[in-house]
CSV table of C-alpha atoms in Angstrom, one decimal:
chain,number,residue,atom,x,y,z
A,214,MET,CA,237.1,53.2,283.3
A,215,THR,CA,237.2,49.4,283.1
A,216,VAL,CA,241.0,49.4,283.0
A,217,THR,CA,241.2,51.7,286.0
A,218,ALA,CA,238.8,49.5,288.0
A,219,GLU,CA,240.7,46.4,287.1
A,220,ARG,CA,243.9,48.0,288.2
A,221,ILE,CA,242.4,49.0,291.5
A,222,ASP,CA,241.0,45.5,292.0
A,223,ARG,CA,244.5,44.0,291.3
A,224,LEU,CA,246.1,46.4,293.7
A,225,THR,CA,243.6,45.6,296.4
A,226,ARG,CA,244.2,41.8,295.8
A,227,PHE,CA,247.9,42.2,296.1
A,228,ARG,CA,247.5,44.2,299.3
A,229,ARG,CA,245.3,41.5,300.9
A,230,ILE,CA,247.6,38.7,299.8
A,231,GLY,CA,250.8,40.4,300.9
A,232,GLY,CA,249.4,41.7,304.2
A,233,THR,CA,247.7,38.4,305.1
A,234,GLY,CA,250.7,36.4,304.1
A,235,ALA,CA,253.1,38.6,306.1
A,236,ALA,CA,250.8,38.3,309.2
A,237,ILE,CA,250.7,34.5,308.9
A,238,ALA,CA,254.5,34.3,308.3
A,239,VAL,CA,255.5,36.4,311.3
A,240,THR,CA,253.3,34.4,313.7
A,241,PRO,CA,255.8,31.6,314.3
A,242,TYR,CA,258.4,34.2,315.1
A,243,LEU,CA,256.1,35.8,317.6
A,244,LEU,CA,255.3,32.5,319.3
A,245,ILE,CA,259.0,31.6,319.6
A,246,LYS,CA,259.8,34.9,321.1
A,247,VAL,CA,257.0,34.6,323.6
A,248,VAL,CA,258.2,31.1,324.6
A,249,TRP,CA,261.8,32.4,325.0
A,250,THR,CA,260.6,35.3,327.1
A,251,PHE,CA,259.2,32.8,329.6
A,252,GLY,CA,262.4,30.8,329.6
A,253,LEU,CA,261.1,27.8,327.7
A,254,PHE,CA,263.1,25.8,325.0
A,255,ILE,CA,266.1,28.1,325.4
A,256,PRO,CA,268.9,26.8,323.1
A,257,THR,CA,271.8,28.0,325.2
A,258,GLU,CA,272.3,28.8,328.9
A,259,GLU,CA,273.5,32.3,327.9
A,260,MET,CA,270.0,33.1,326.5
A,261,SER,CA,268.3,32.4,329.8
A,262,GLY,CA,269.6,35.6,331.4
A,263,VAL,CA,267.4,38.6,332.2
A,264,ASP,CA,268.9,40.7,329.4
A,265,TRP,CA,268.0,38.2,326.8
A,266,ARG,CA,264.4,37.8,328.1
A,267,VAL,CA,263.9,41.5,327.9
A,268,ILE,CA,265.1,41.5,324.3
A,269,ASN,CA,262.9,38.6,323.5
A,270,ALA,CA,259.9,40.4,325.0
A,271,ALA,CA,260.7,43.5,323.1
A,272,THR,CA,261.0,41.6,319.8
A,273,ALA,CA,257.8,39.8,320.5
A,274,PHE,CA,256.1,43.2,320.9
A,275,LEU,CA,257.6,44.3,317.6
A,276,ALA,CA,256.4,41.1,315.9
A,277,ALA,CA,252.9,41.8,317.2
A,278,VAL,CA,253.1,45.4,315.9
A,279,GLY,CA,254.2,43.9,312.6
A,280,ILE,CA,251.2,41.7,312.4
A,281,LEU,CA,248.9,44.6,313.1
A,282,LEU,CA,250.6,46.7,310.4
A,283,ALA,CA,250.4,43.9,307.9
A,284,LEU,CA,246.7,43.6,308.5
A,285,ALA,CA,246.3,47.4,308.4
A,286,PHE,CA,248.0,47.4,305.0
A,287,SER,CA,245.6,44.9,303.7
A,288,ARG,CA,242.3,46.5,304.9
A,289,PRO,CA,240.7,49.9,304.2
A,290,TRP,CA,240.6,50.8,307.9
A,291,GLY,CA,244.4,51.0,307.8
A,292,GLU,CA,244.2,54.0,305.6
A,293,ARG,CA,242.7,56.0,308.5
A,294,LEU,CA,245.7,55.5,310.8
A,295,PRO,CA,247.9,58.5,311.5
A,296,ALA,CA,250.7,58.6,308.9
A,297,TRP,CA,253.5,58.5,311.5
A,298,VAL,CA,252.0,55.4,313.2
A,299,VAL,CA,252.5,53.6,309.8
A,300,ALA,CA,255.7,55.3,308.5
A,301,LEU,CA,258.0,55.0,311.5
A,302,PRO,CA,257.8,51.3,312.2
A,303,VAL,CA,257.7,50.5,308.5
A,304,TRP,CA,260.8,52.6,307.9
A,305,VAL,CA,262.7,50.7,310.6
A,306,GLY,CA,261.2,47.4,309.6
A,307,THR,CA,262.0,47.6,305.9
A,308,GLY,CA,265.5,48.8,306.8
A,309,LEU,CA,266.0,45.6,308.9
A,310,LEU,CA,264.2,43.1,306.7
A,311,VAL,CA,264.9,44.0,303.1
A,312,PRO,CA,268.8,43.8,303.4
A,313,MET,CA,268.5,40.7,305.5
A,314,LEU,CA,266.2,39.1,303.0
A,315,LEU,CA,268.9,39.3,300.4
A,316,LEU,CA,271.5,37.8,302.8
A,317,ALA,CA,269.2,35.1,304.3
A,318,PRO,CA,270.0,32.3,301.7
A,319,VAL,CA,273.6,32.4,302.7
A,320,LEU,CA,273.6,33.6,306.3
A,321,GLY,CA,270.7,31.4,307.4
A,322,PRO,CA,272.4,28.0,306.7
A,323,ALA,CA,275.8,29.3,307.9
A,324,ALA,CA,274.3,30.4,311.2
A,325,MET,CA,272.6,27.0,311.6
A,326,ASN,CA,275.9,25.1,310.9
A,327,ARG,CA,277.8,27.3,313.3
A,328,ASP,CA,275.3,26.7,316.1
A,329,GLN,CA,275.2,23.0,315.5
A,330,GLU,CA,279.0,22.8,315.7
A,331,ALA,CA,278.9,24.8,318.9
A,332,GLY,CA,276.7,22.0,320.4
A,333,SER,CA,273.3,23.6,320.4
A,334,PRO,CA,270.3,21.2,320.9
A,335,ASP,CA,268.5,19.7,318.0
A,336,PHE,CA,265.3,21.7,318.6
A,337,TRP,CA,267.2,24.9,318.1
A,338,LEU,CA,267.7,24.0,314.5
A,339,TYR,CA,263.9,23.8,314.0
A,340,GLU,CA,263.4,27.1,315.8
A,341,GLN,CA,265.9,28.7,313.5
A,342,ILE,CA,264.2,27.4,310.5
A,343,LEU,CA,260.9,28.8,311.7
A,344,VAL,CA,262.5,32.2,312.4
A,345,MET,CA,264.1,32.3,309.0
A,346,LEU,CA,260.8,31.4,307.3
A,347,SER,CA,259.1,34.1,309.3
A,348,LEU,CA,261.6,36.7,308.3
A,349,VAL,CA,261.6,35.8,304.7
A,350,GLY,CA,257.8,35.7,304.6
A,351,VAL,CA,257.4,39.1,306.2
A,352,GLY,CA,260.3,40.4,304.1
A,353,VAL,CA,258.4,39.5,300.9
A,354,GLY,CA,254.8,40.0,302.0
A,355,LEU,CA,255.1,43.3,303.8
A,356,PRO,CA,256.7,45.3,301.0
A,357,VAL,CA,254.0,44.0,298.6
A,358,ALA,CA,251.2,45.1,301.0
A,359,LEU,CA,253.0,48.4,301.7
A,360,ALA,CA,253.3,49.2,298.0
A,361,GLY,CA,249.6,48.7,297.5
A,362,TYR,CA,248.8,50.6,300.7
A,363,ALA,CA,251.0,53.5,299.8
A,364,LYS,CA,249.7,53.7,296.3
A,365,ALA,CA,246.1,53.8,297.6
A,366,ARG,CA,246.8,56.4,300.3
A,367,TRP,CA,249.5,58.6,298.8
A,368,PRO,CA,249.1,58.2,295.0
A,369,GLU,CA,250.2,61.7,294.1
A,370,ALA,CA,253.4,61.4,296.2
A,371,LEU,CA,254.7,57.9,295.4
A,372,GLY,CA,254.2,57.3,291.7
A,373,GLY,CA,254.7,58.8,288.3
A,374,PRO,CA,257.7,60.5,286.7
A,375,LEU,CA,260.7,61.8,288.7
A,376,VAL,CA,260.5,65.5,287.6
A,377,CYS,CA,257.8,67.7,288.9
A,378,PRO,CA,257.5,71.5,289.4
A,379,GLU,CA,258.8,73.0,292.7
A,380,PRO,CA,255.9,74.3,294.8
A,381,VAL,CA,255.8,77.8,296.2
A,382,GLY,CA,257.9,77.9,299.4
A,383,GLY,CA,259.6,74.6,298.5
A,384,THR,CA,262.8,73.3,300.2
A,385,ARG,CA,264.8,72.2,297.1
A,386,GLN,CA,267.9,74.1,298.0
A,387,LEU,CA,268.0,72.7,301.5
A,388,GLN,CA,267.3,69.2,300.1
A,389,THR,CA,270.2,69.5,297.6
A,390,LEU,CA,272.6,70.7,300.4
A,391,LEU,CA,271.6,67.8,302.7
A,392,ALA,CA,271.7,65.3,299.9
A,393,ARG,CA,275.3,66.2,299.0
A,394,MET,CA,276.4,66.0,302.6
A,395,ILE,CA,274.6,62.6,303.0
A,396,ALA,CA,276.2,61.3,299.8
A,397,VAL,CA,279.7,62.3,301.0
A,398,GLY,CA,279.1,60.6,304.3
A,399,CYS,CA,277.7,57.4,302.7
A,400,VAL,CA,280.6,57.1,300.3
A,401,LEU,CA,283.1,57.4,303.1
A,402,LEU,CA,281.2,54.9,305.2
A,403,ALA,CA,280.9,52.5,302.2
A,404,CYS,CA,284.7,52.7,301.5
A,405,VAL,CA,285.4,51.7,305.1
A,406,LYS,CA,283.0,48.8,305.0
A,407,ILE,CA,284.2,47.6,301.7
A,408,PHE,CA,287.8,47.8,303.0
A,409,TRP,CA,286.9,45.6,306.0
A,410,ALA,CA,284.8,43.2,303.9
A,411,ALA,CA,287.7,42.7,301.6
A,412,GLY,CA,290.0,41.7,304.5
A,413,GLY,CA,291.5,45.0,305.5
A,414,ALA,CA,292.5,45.2,309.2
A,415,LEU,CA,293.1,48.9,309.7
A,416,GLY,CA,290.8,50.1,312.6
A,417,LEU,CA,290.3,46.5,313.9
A,418,ASN,CA,291.4,45.0,317.1
A,419,ALA,CA,294.3,42.6,316.4
A,420,ASP,CA,293.2,40.3,319.2
A,421,GLU,CA,289.7,40.0,317.8
A,422,LEU,CA,290.4,39.3,314.1
A,423,ASP,CA,289.1,35.8,314.4
A,424,ARG,CA,285.6,37.2,315.0
A,425,ARG,CA,285.5,38.2,311.3
A,426,ASP,CA,283.2,35.4,310.3
A,427,LEU,CA,281.0,35.1,307.2
A,428,TRP,CA,278.2,37.0,308.9
A,429,TRP,CA,280.4,40.0,309.7
A,430,HIS,CA,281.9,40.2,306.2
A,431,MET,CA,278.5,40.0,304.5
A,432,LEU,CA,277.0,42.6,306.8
A,433,SER,CA,279.9,44.9,306.1
A,434,ALA,CA,279.5,44.5,302.4
A,435,SER,CA,275.7,44.9,302.7
A,436,THR,CA,276.1,48.1,304.6
A,437,ALA,CA,278.4,49.5,302.0
A,438,LEU,CA,276.1,48.6,299.1
A,439,TRP,CA,273.0,50.1,300.8
A,440,ALA,CA,275.0,53.2,301.7
A,441,LEU,CA,275.9,53.7,298.1
A,442,ALA,CA,272.4,53.0,297.0
A,443,GLY,CA,271.1,55.6,299.4
A,444,ALA,CA,273.6,58.2,298.2
A,445,TRP,CA,272.4,57.6,294.6
A,446,GLY,CA,268.8,57.6,295.5
A,447,ILE,CA,268.8,60.9,297.5
A,448,LEU,CA,271.0,62.7,295.0
A,449,VAL,CA,268.6,61.6,292.1
A,450,LEU,CA,265.6,62.7,294.1
A,451,THR,CA,266.9,66.1,294.9
A,452,ALA,CA,268.5,66.8,291.6
A,453,GLN,CA,265.6,65.3,289.7
A,454,ARG,CA,267.8,63.7,287.1
A,455,GLY,CA,269.3,60.3,286.6
A,456,THR,CA,266.2,58.3,285.9
A,457,ARG,CA,262.7,58.9,284.6
A,458,ARG,CA,260.7,57.2,287.3
A,459,PHE,CA,260.3,58.4,290.9
A,460,LEU,CA,259.9,55.0,292.6
A,461,PRO,CA,263.4,53.5,292.1
A,462,PRO,CA,265.4,56.3,293.8
A,463,MET,CA,262.7,56.7,296.4
A,464,ALA,CA,262.8,53.0,297.3
A,465,ALA,CA,266.6,53.0,297.4
A,466,ALA,CA,266.7,56.0,299.8
A,467,TRP,CA,263.9,54.7,302.0
A,468,VAL,CA,265.5,51.2,302.5
A,469,SER,CA,269.0,52.7,302.8
A,470,SER,CA,268.1,55.3,305.4
A,471,GLY,CA,266.1,52.7,307.5
A,472,MET,CA,269.0,50.2,307.2
A,473,LEU,CA,271.7,52.6,308.2
A,474,PHE,CA,269.7,53.7,311.3
A,475,SER,CA,268.2,50.3,312.4
A,476,TYR,CA,271.5,48.3,312.0
A,477,ALA,CA,273.3,51.0,313.9
A,478,ILE,CA,270.8,50.6,316.8
A,479,TYR,CA,271.1,46.8,316.6
A,480,ASN,CA,274.9,47.2,316.8
A,481,LEU,CA,274.4,48.7,320.3
A,482,LEU,CA,273.8,45.1,321.5
A,483,THR,CA,277.5,44.4,321.1
A,484,LEU,CA,278.0,46.8,324.1
A,485,THR,CA,276.1,44.3,326.3
A,486,ASP,CA,276.6,40.6,327.1
A,487,MET,CA,273.9,39.7,324.5
A,488,GLN,CA,276.3,39.6,321.6
A,489,LYS,CA,279.9,38.8,321.0
A,490,PRO,CA,282.3,41.7,320.8
A,491,SER,CA,282.8,43.1,317.3
A,492,PRO,CA,286.3,43.0,315.7
A,493,GLU,CA,286.4,46.8,315.4
A,494,LEU,CA,288.3,48.9,317.9
A,495,PRO,CA,285.8,50.5,320.3
A,496,ILE,CA,286.4,54.1,319.1
A,497,VAL,CA,286.2,53.0,315.4
A,498,ASP,CA,283.1,50.9,316.1
A,499,GLY,CA,281.4,53.8,317.9
A,500,LEU,CA,282.3,56.2,315.1
A,501,ALA,CA,281.0,53.9,312.3
A,502,ARG,CA,277.9,53.2,314.3
A,503,ASP,CA,277.1,56.8,315.1
A,504,THR,CA,277.9,57.9,311.6
A,505,SER,CA,275.5,55.3,310.2
A,506,ALA,CA,272.7,56.3,312.5
A,507,VAL,CA,273.1,60.0,311.8
A,508,LEU,CA,273.3,59.4,308.0
A,509,GLY,CA,270.1,57.3,308.2
A,510,VAL,CA,268.2,59.9,310.2
A,511,ILE,CA,269.2,62.8,308.0
A,512,MET,CA,268.5,60.9,304.8
A,513,GLY,CA,265.1,60.0,306.2
A,514,MET,CA,264.4,63.6,307.0
A,515,THR,CA,265.5,64.7,303.5
A,516,LEU,CA,263.3,62.1,302.0
A,517,LEU,CA,260.3,63.5,304.0
A,518,LEU,CA,261.1,66.9,302.6
A,519,VAL,CA,261.1,65.5,299.1
A,520,LEU,CA,257.8,63.7,299.6
A,521,HIS,CA,256.2,66.8,301.2
A,522,ASP,CA,257.2,69.1,298.3
A,523,ARG,CA,256.3,66.5,295.7
A,524,ARG,CA,252.8,66.0,297.2
A,525,ARG,CA,252.1,69.7,297.2
A,526,SER,CA,253.4,70.1,293.7
A,527,LEU,CA,251.4,67.3,292.2
A,528,ARG,CA,248.2,68.5,294.0
A,529,ASN,CA,248.7,71.9,292.4
A,530,HIS,CA,249.8,70.5,289.1
A,531,PRO,CA,247.9,67.2,288.6
A,532,ARG,CA,249.1,64.9,285.9
A,533,PRO,CA,246.8,64.5,282.9
């Protein structure tokens, strides 16, 4: 009894520290986006356009939502929120932030050096530092708070061993079929991204090859790795073999599906004047983007089926 109480207290403490830390970390990002929305301290003339202001207003709103979610994860009242209100933004947010968190130590300084060489004002450097600190802070704090929150709210669905009995009326056959289709698509997408990251030029615009900077190469490699991680995770979850614990493949599939979807949506900005054109040929770029988005959505839906059946199974067959 004492051990269980201590574990609950530790979990609650981690939730509060992670949630409060994430809320504090994202505040500078929110303030910068609000300032940019009103056209103040804009680093480049290009970012003073209406399109950029709309994007900044949207990301400021998302940052405010992130703060509210972080606080919800760290407080008991957050457990009374509808599940979709929590799951949807967290799915997108973790898909964006977790992969970027791993790339930030390299891409952050590289982006700053690139902008300095392009003649950006000095205050832009400090704004970038604050933005990077915010992203790293929320990328670390939010998953910690989310882990504690999920453990408290859905303990029977998110912990324990991988293998559990299939409930009556379960969807295991459908899950297996979808997982195999997803895995094939993820492997094909990963092969293309690895080919590009390694310097391959097939499918790229010969006139735009100089746009293949460090950022583009690392995002291509990151997409490939997360696609493979998602393929492994969803196959393990549906086959119930490959590891003993449920959390590692579940986390891999969760982050991978969110990443494939959210970065595909982010890639749509290249169709506007708000980002430089990508090196890919338009038809190839569209195909890769749409494939990534579809794979992310179907993987996320399959993961929901797995969690739903697992929750029913463990409620009917509780662990000792």
